[in-house]
Amino acid sequence: MLRLDAFRRKVDVPAATVFIMAALAGVGIASAISSILDREPPTAFERATVLTPEVPQGGVLDIQYTVVQSRICASTVERYVTDSNGDVHVPATYTVDRHPLIDAYPPEGRETYQRSVTIPLAASLGRAYYDARFTYICNILQKLAYPIEVLAPRVYFEIVPAPAPLEPLTPEP
């Protein structure tokens, strides 16, 4: 008990409180500055290869991506198919699952995967392209103000006629 009293007499409580508050403020400011400066995309696209260069209306476009992933963050993706008339089609949010093509651990975070996208029946015949925009949220400021956006490489392909006639599944009365 005697030692604790001696310690209290030597420590200036208001000065210690100010020191602790300043340290906490410094940590908060450092965290905010770090969040502001954090603009490095977590994924960098190296290559996109079309595996099915000709896709029938209603068919599946297969794309193989090679990416380098430096970290994992929450993300969303917006996907668009633009046909030969310039009409933009939004494919279904979920198409075919991701298929990694990794035999062992990828070097430096490198990964190759395949994405399959269903081409709408309403898409016009001719040259078309597929775009994907990824939005990453890696910290609280990016969630509140400005997320990181990454565009996947644009891929071109041909839309060819569907193998079967384009008729409604249910007959009209």
PDB file of C-alpha atoms in Angstrom:
ATOM      1  CA  MET A   1       0.000   0.000   0.000  1.00  0.00           C
ATOM      2  CA  LEU A   2       2.889   2.291   0.765  1.00  0.00           C
ATOM      3  CA  ARG A   3       4.379   1.890  -2.716  1.00  0.00           C
ATOM      4  CA  LEU A   4       1.096   2.792  -4.445  1.00  0.00           C
ATOM      5  CA  ASP A   5       0.833   6.032  -2.459  1.00  0.00           C
ATOM      6  CA  ALA A   6       4.410   6.909  -3.380  1.00  0.00           C
ATOM      7  CA  PHE A   7       3.628   6.330  -7.052  1.00  0.00           C
ATOM      8  CA  ARG A   8       0.539   8.573  -6.899  1.00  0.00           C
ATOM      9  CA  ARG A   9       2.553  11.377  -5.335  1.00  0.00           C
ATOM     10  CA  LYS A  10       5.130  11.217  -8.126  1.00  0.00           C
ATOM     11  CA  VAL A  11       2.629  11.143 -11.041  1.00  0.00           C
ATOM     12  CA  ASP A  12       0.829  14.296 -12.099  1.00  0.00           C
ATOM     13  CA  VAL A  13      -2.674  12.965 -12.915  1.00  0.00           C
ATOM     14  CA  PRO A  14      -3.764  15.852 -15.214  1.00  0.00           C
ATOM     15  CA  ALA A  15      -0.512  15.611 -17.200  1.00  0.00           C
ATOM     16  CA  ALA A  16      -0.887  11.824 -17.521  1.00  0.00           C
ATOM     17  CA  THR A  17      -4.480  12.267 -18.733  1.00  0.00           C
ATOM     18  CA  VAL A  18      -3.378  14.777 -21.362  1.00  0.00           C
ATOM     19  CA  PHE A  19      -0.580  12.446 -22.471  1.00  0.00           C
ATOM     20  CA  ILE A  20      -2.961   9.483 -22.838  1.00  0.00           C
ATOM     21  CA  MET A  21      -5.523  11.588 -24.736  1.00  0.00           C
ATOM     22  CA  ALA A  22      -2.808  12.910 -27.081  1.00  0.00           C
ATOM     23  CA  ALA A  23      -1.571   9.369 -27.737  1.00  0.00           C
ATOM     24  CA  LEU A  24      -5.101   8.182 -28.582  1.00  0.00           C
ATOM     25  CA  ALA A  25      -5.650  11.194 -30.853  1.00  0.00           C
ATOM     26  CA  GLY A  26      -2.341  10.472 -32.596  1.00  0.00           C
ATOM     27  CA  VAL A  27      -3.356   6.878 -33.244  1.00  0.00           C
ATOM     28  CA  GLY A  28      -6.714   8.060 -34.626  1.00  0.00           C
ATOM     29  CA  ILE A  29      -5.100  10.645 -36.908  1.00  0.00           C
ATOM     30  CA  ALA A  30      -2.531   8.117 -38.144  1.00  0.00           C
ATOM     31  CA  SER A  31      -5.326   5.649 -38.903  1.00  0.00           C
ATOM     32  CA  ALA A  32      -7.307   8.303 -40.816  1.00  0.00           C
ATOM     33  CA  ILE A  33      -4.264   9.344 -42.859  1.00  0.00           C
ATOM     34  CA  SER A  34      -3.484   5.705 -43.629  1.00  0.00           C
ATOM     35  CA  SER A  35      -7.071   5.162 -44.816  1.00  0.00           C
ATOM     36  CA  ILE A  36      -6.958   8.266 -47.026  1.00  0.00           C
ATOM     37  CA  LEU A  37      -3.692   7.199 -48.664  1.00  0.00           C
ATOM     38  CA  ASP A  38      -4.878   3.595 -49.214  1.00  0.00           C
ATOM     39  CA  ARG A  39      -5.757   3.673 -52.944  1.00  0.00           C
ATOM     40  CA  GLU A  40      -3.835   0.606 -54.161  1.00  0.00           C
ATOM     41  CA  PRO A  41      -6.240  -1.819 -55.900  1.00  0.00           C
ATOM     42  CA  PRO A  42      -6.264  -5.251 -54.248  1.00  0.00           C
ATOM     43  CA  THR A  43      -6.459  -6.974 -57.643  1.00  0.00           C
ATOM     44  CA  ALA A  44      -4.570  -6.184 -60.842  1.00  0.00           C
ATOM     45  CA  PHE A  45      -5.653  -7.781 -64.114  1.00  0.00           C
ATOM     46  CA  GLU A  46      -2.786  -9.099 -66.234  1.00  0.00           C
ATOM     47  CA  ARG A  47      -4.691 -10.718 -69.067  1.00  0.00           C
ATOM     48  CA  ALA A  48      -8.183 -11.596 -70.277  1.00  0.00           C
ATOM     49  CA  THR A  49      -8.634 -14.271 -72.941  1.00  0.00           C
ATOM     50  CA  VAL A  50     -11.895 -15.131 -74.693  1.00  0.00           C
ATOM     51  CA  LEU A  51     -12.273 -18.921 -74.754  1.00  0.00           C
ATOM     52  CA  THR A  52     -15.437 -18.856 -76.898  1.00  0.00           C
ATOM     53  CA  PRO A  53     -14.907 -16.224 -79.627  1.00  0.00           C
ATOM     54  CA  GLU A  54     -18.303 -16.992 -81.223  1.00  0.00           C
ATOM     55  CA  VAL A  55     -21.306 -17.163 -78.902  1.00  0.00           C
ATOM     56  CA  PRO A  56     -24.901 -17.844 -79.970  1.00  0.00           C
ATOM     57  CA  GLN A  57     -27.697 -15.650 -78.645  1.00  0.00           C
ATOM     58  CA  GLY A  58     -28.590 -17.110 -75.244  1.00  0.00           C
ATOM     59  CA  GLY A  59     -25.264 -18.979 -75.192  1.00  0.00           C
ATOM     60  CA  VAL A  60     -22.355 -18.746 -72.774  1.00  0.00           C
ATOM     61  CA  LEU A  61     -19.280 -16.553 -73.180  1.00  0.00           C
ATOM     62  CA  ASP A  62     -16.249 -18.074 -71.422  1.00  0.00           C
ATOM     63  CA  ILE A  63     -13.424 -15.747 -70.381  1.00  0.00           C
ATOM     64  CA  GLN A  64     -10.159 -16.682 -68.695  1.00  0.00           C
ATOM     65  CA  TYR A  65      -8.641 -13.999 -66.455  1.00  0.00           C
ATOM     66  CA  THR A  66      -5.141 -13.882 -65.017  1.00  0.00           C
ATOM     67  CA  VAL A  67      -4.924 -11.588 -61.991  1.00  0.00           C
ATOM     68  CA  VAL A  68      -2.465 -10.683 -59.273  1.00  0.00           C
ATOM     69  CA  GLN A  69      -4.136 -10.318 -55.905  1.00  0.00           C
ATOM     70  CA  SER A  70      -2.249  -8.411 -53.221  1.00  0.00           C
ATOM     71  CA  ARG A  71      -4.945  -8.506 -50.525  1.00  0.00           C
ATOM     72  CA  ILE A  72      -8.566  -9.432 -49.984  1.00  0.00           C
ATOM     73  CA  CYS A  73     -11.253  -6.758 -49.660  1.00  0.00           C
ATOM     74  CA  ALA A  74     -15.041  -6.694 -49.892  1.00  0.00           C
ATOM     75  CA  SER A  75     -16.076  -6.180 -53.502  1.00  0.00           C
ATOM     76  CA  THR A  76     -18.993  -5.859 -55.872  1.00  0.00           C
ATOM     77  CA  VAL A  77     -18.981  -6.222 -59.643  1.00  0.00           C
ATOM     78  CA  GLU A  78     -21.048  -4.592 -62.368  1.00  0.00           C
ATOM     79  CA  ARG A  79     -21.045  -6.492 -65.662  1.00  0.00           C
ATOM     80  CA  TYR A  80     -22.170  -5.332 -69.099  1.00  0.00           C
ATOM     81  CA  VAL A  81     -22.482  -6.838 -72.571  1.00  0.00           C
ATOM     82  CA  THR A  82     -22.616  -4.259 -75.371  1.00  0.00           C
ATOM     83  CA  ASP A  83     -23.865  -5.635 -78.690  1.00  0.00           C
ATOM     84  CA  SER A  84     -23.195  -4.476 -82.268  1.00  0.00           C
ATOM     85  CA  ASN A  85     -26.055  -1.925 -82.115  1.00  0.00           C
ATOM     86  CA  GLY A  86     -24.554  -0.316 -79.014  1.00  0.00           C
ATOM     87  CA  ASP A  87     -27.306  -1.669 -76.766  1.00  0.00           C
ATOM     88  CA  VAL A  88     -26.073  -2.429 -73.258  1.00  0.00           C
ATOM     89  CA  HIS A  89     -27.297  -5.638 -71.623  1.00  0.00           C
ATOM     90  CA  VAL A  90     -26.774  -6.508 -67.964  1.00  0.00           C
ATOM     91  CA  PRO A  91     -26.189 -10.252 -67.556  1.00  0.00           C
ATOM     92  CA  ALA A  92     -27.641 -12.112 -64.604  1.00  0.00           C
ATOM     93  CA  THR A  93     -25.749 -11.401 -61.390  1.00  0.00           C
ATOM     94  CA  TYR A  94     -24.911 -15.058 -60.932  1.00  0.00           C
ATOM     95  CA  THR A  95     -23.953 -17.190 -63.893  1.00  0.00           C
ATOM     96  CA  VAL A  96     -21.412 -19.977 -63.508  1.00  0.00           C
ATOM     97  CA  ASP A  97     -19.111 -20.360 -60.526  1.00  0.00           C
ATOM     98  CA  ARG A  98     -15.447 -19.416 -60.600  1.00  0.00           C
ATOM     99  CA  HIS A  99     -13.041 -22.213 -61.613  1.00  0.00           C
ATOM    100  CA  PRO A 100      -9.458 -21.727 -60.401  1.00  0.00           C
ATOM    101  CA  LEU A 101      -6.792 -23.247 -62.632  1.00  0.00           C
ATOM    102  CA  ILE A 102      -4.060 -23.405 -60.000  1.00  0.00           C
ATOM    103  CA  ASP A 103      -1.899 -26.521 -59.596  1.00  0.00           C
ATOM    104  CA  ALA A 104      -0.084 -25.256 -56.508  1.00  0.00           C
ATOM    105  CA  TYR A 105       0.291 -21.936 -54.760  1.00  0.00           C
ATOM    106  CA  PRO A 106       0.251 -19.106 -57.311  1.00  0.00           C
ATOM    107  CA  PRO A 107       3.479 -17.088 -57.554  1.00  0.00           C
ATOM    108  CA  GLU A 108       3.175 -13.602 -56.046  1.00  0.00           C
ATOM    109  CA  GLY A 109      -0.584 -13.862 -55.622  1.00  0.00           C
ATOM    110  CA  ARG A 110      -1.089 -14.735 -59.303  1.00  0.00           C
ATOM    111  CA  GLU A 111      -4.268 -16.615 -60.109  1.00  0.00           C
ATOM    112  CA  THR A 112      -6.007 -17.738 -63.289  1.00  0.00           C
ATOM    113  CA  TYR A 113      -9.739 -18.321 -63.275  1.00  0.00           C
ATOM    114  CA  GLN A 114     -12.563 -18.725 -65.739  1.00  0.00           C
ATOM    115  CA  ARG A 115     -15.758 -16.681 -65.754  1.00  0.00           C
ATOM    116  CA  SER A 116     -18.814 -17.723 -67.780  1.00  0.00           C
ATOM    117  CA  VAL A 117     -21.407 -15.132 -68.783  1.00  0.00           C
ATOM    118  CA  THR A 118     -24.795 -15.875 -70.343  1.00  0.00           C
ATOM    119  CA  ILE A 119     -25.403 -13.693 -73.402  1.00  0.00           C
ATOM    120  CA  PRO A 120     -29.004 -12.384 -73.527  1.00  0.00           C
ATOM    121  CA  LEU A 121     -31.328 -13.645 -76.275  1.00  0.00           C
ATOM    122  CA  ALA A 122     -32.114 -10.008 -77.125  1.00  0.00           C
ATOM    123  CA  ALA A 123     -28.480  -9.198 -77.984  1.00  0.00           C
ATOM    124  CA  SER A 124     -27.954  -8.203 -81.633  1.00  0.00           C
ATOM    125  CA  LEU A 125     -25.830 -10.307 -83.948  1.00  0.00           C
ATOM    126  CA  GLY A 126     -22.279  -9.187 -84.722  1.00  0.00           C
ATOM    127  CA  ARG A 127     -19.220  -7.951 -82.856  1.00  0.00           C
ATOM    128  CA  ALA A 128     -19.844  -7.314 -79.155  1.00  0.00           C
ATOM    129  CA  TYR A 129     -17.799  -6.737 -76.034  1.00  0.00           C
ATOM    130  CA  TYR A 130     -17.958  -7.544 -72.342  1.00  0.00           C
ATOM    131  CA  ASP A 131     -16.978  -5.122 -69.573  1.00  0.00           C
ATOM    132  CA  ALA A 132     -16.710  -5.685 -65.821  1.00  0.00           C
ATOM    133  CA  ARG A 133     -16.167  -2.987 -63.186  1.00  0.00           C
ATOM    134  CA  PHE A 134     -15.067  -4.076 -59.714  1.00  0.00           C
ATOM    135  CA  THR A 135     -15.650  -1.846 -56.690  1.00  0.00           C
ATOM    136  CA  TYR A 136     -13.450  -2.658 -53.681  1.00  0.00           C
ATOM    137  CA  ILE A 137     -13.936  -1.499 -50.095  1.00  0.00           C
ATOM    138  CA  CYS A 138     -10.812  -2.079 -48.018  1.00  0.00           C
ATOM    139  CA  ASN A 139     -11.337   0.396 -45.162  1.00  0.00           C
ATOM    140  CA  ILE A 140     -14.040   2.510 -43.515  1.00  0.00           C
ATOM    141  CA  LEU A 141     -13.333   5.697 -45.497  1.00  0.00           C
ATOM    142  CA  GLN A 142     -13.694   3.793 -48.750  1.00  0.00           C
ATOM    143  CA  LYS A 143     -17.024   2.463 -47.516  1.00  0.00           C
ATOM    144  CA  LEU A 144     -18.239   5.936 -46.576  1.00  0.00           C
ATOM    145  CA  ALA A 145     -16.781   8.101 -49.332  1.00  0.00           C
ATOM    146  CA  TYR A 146     -14.781   6.738 -52.236  1.00  0.00           C
ATOM    147  CA  PRO A 147     -14.234   3.042 -52.992  1.00  0.00           C
ATOM    148  CA  ILE A 148     -11.474   1.730 -55.252  1.00  0.00           C
ATOM    149  CA  GLU A 149     -12.707   0.958 -58.785  1.00  0.00           C
ATOM    150  CA  VAL A 150     -10.928  -1.405 -61.174  1.00  0.00           C
ATOM    151  CA  LEU A 151     -11.954  -2.102 -64.767  1.00  0.00           C
ATOM    152  CA  ALA A 152     -11.311  -5.599 -66.062  1.00  0.00           C
ATOM    153  CA  PRO A 153      -9.829  -5.729 -69.555  1.00  0.00           C
ATOM    154  CA  ARG A 154     -12.523  -5.390 -72.215  1.00  0.00           C
ATOM    155  CA  VAL A 155     -12.985  -8.568 -74.268  1.00  0.00           C
ATOM    156  CA  TYR A 156     -14.449  -8.753 -77.766  1.00  0.00           C
ATOM    157  CA  PHE A 157     -16.435 -11.628 -79.268  1.00  0.00           C
ATOM    158  CA  GLU A 158     -18.995 -12.374 -81.995  1.00  0.00           C
ATOM    159  CA  ILE A 159     -22.681 -12.992 -81.309  1.00  0.00           C
ATOM    160  CA  VAL A 160     -24.047 -15.512 -83.814  1.00  0.00           C
ATOM    161  CA  PRO A 161     -27.660 -16.652 -84.365  1.00  0.00           C
ATOM    162  CA  ALA A 162     -29.180 -18.959 -81.789  1.00  0.00           C
ATOM    163  CA  PRO A 163     -29.311 -22.616 -82.912  1.00  0.00           C
ATOM    164  CA  ALA A 164     -33.074 -22.800 -82.264  1.00  0.00           C
ATOM    165  CA  PRO A 165     -35.740 -20.268 -83.271  1.00  0.00           C
ATOM    166  CA  LEU A 166     -36.224 -17.421 -80.807  1.00  0.00           C
ATOM    167  CA  GLU A 167     -39.825 -18.074 -79.817  1.00  0.00           C
ATOM    168  CA  PRO A 168     -41.453 -17.607 -76.426  1.00  0.00           C
ATOM    169  CA  LEU A 169     -41.617 -20.727 -74.289  1.00  0.00           C
ATOM    170  CA  THR A 170     -45.335 -20.246 -73.711  1.00  0.00           C
ATOM    171  CA  PRO A 171     -47.591 -19.733 -76.741  1.00  0.00           C
ATOM    172  CA  GLU A 172     -49.486 -16.475 -76.890  1.00  0.00           C
ATOM    173  CA  PRO A 173     -53.321 -16.801 -76.970  1.00  0.00           C
TER     174      PRO A 173
END
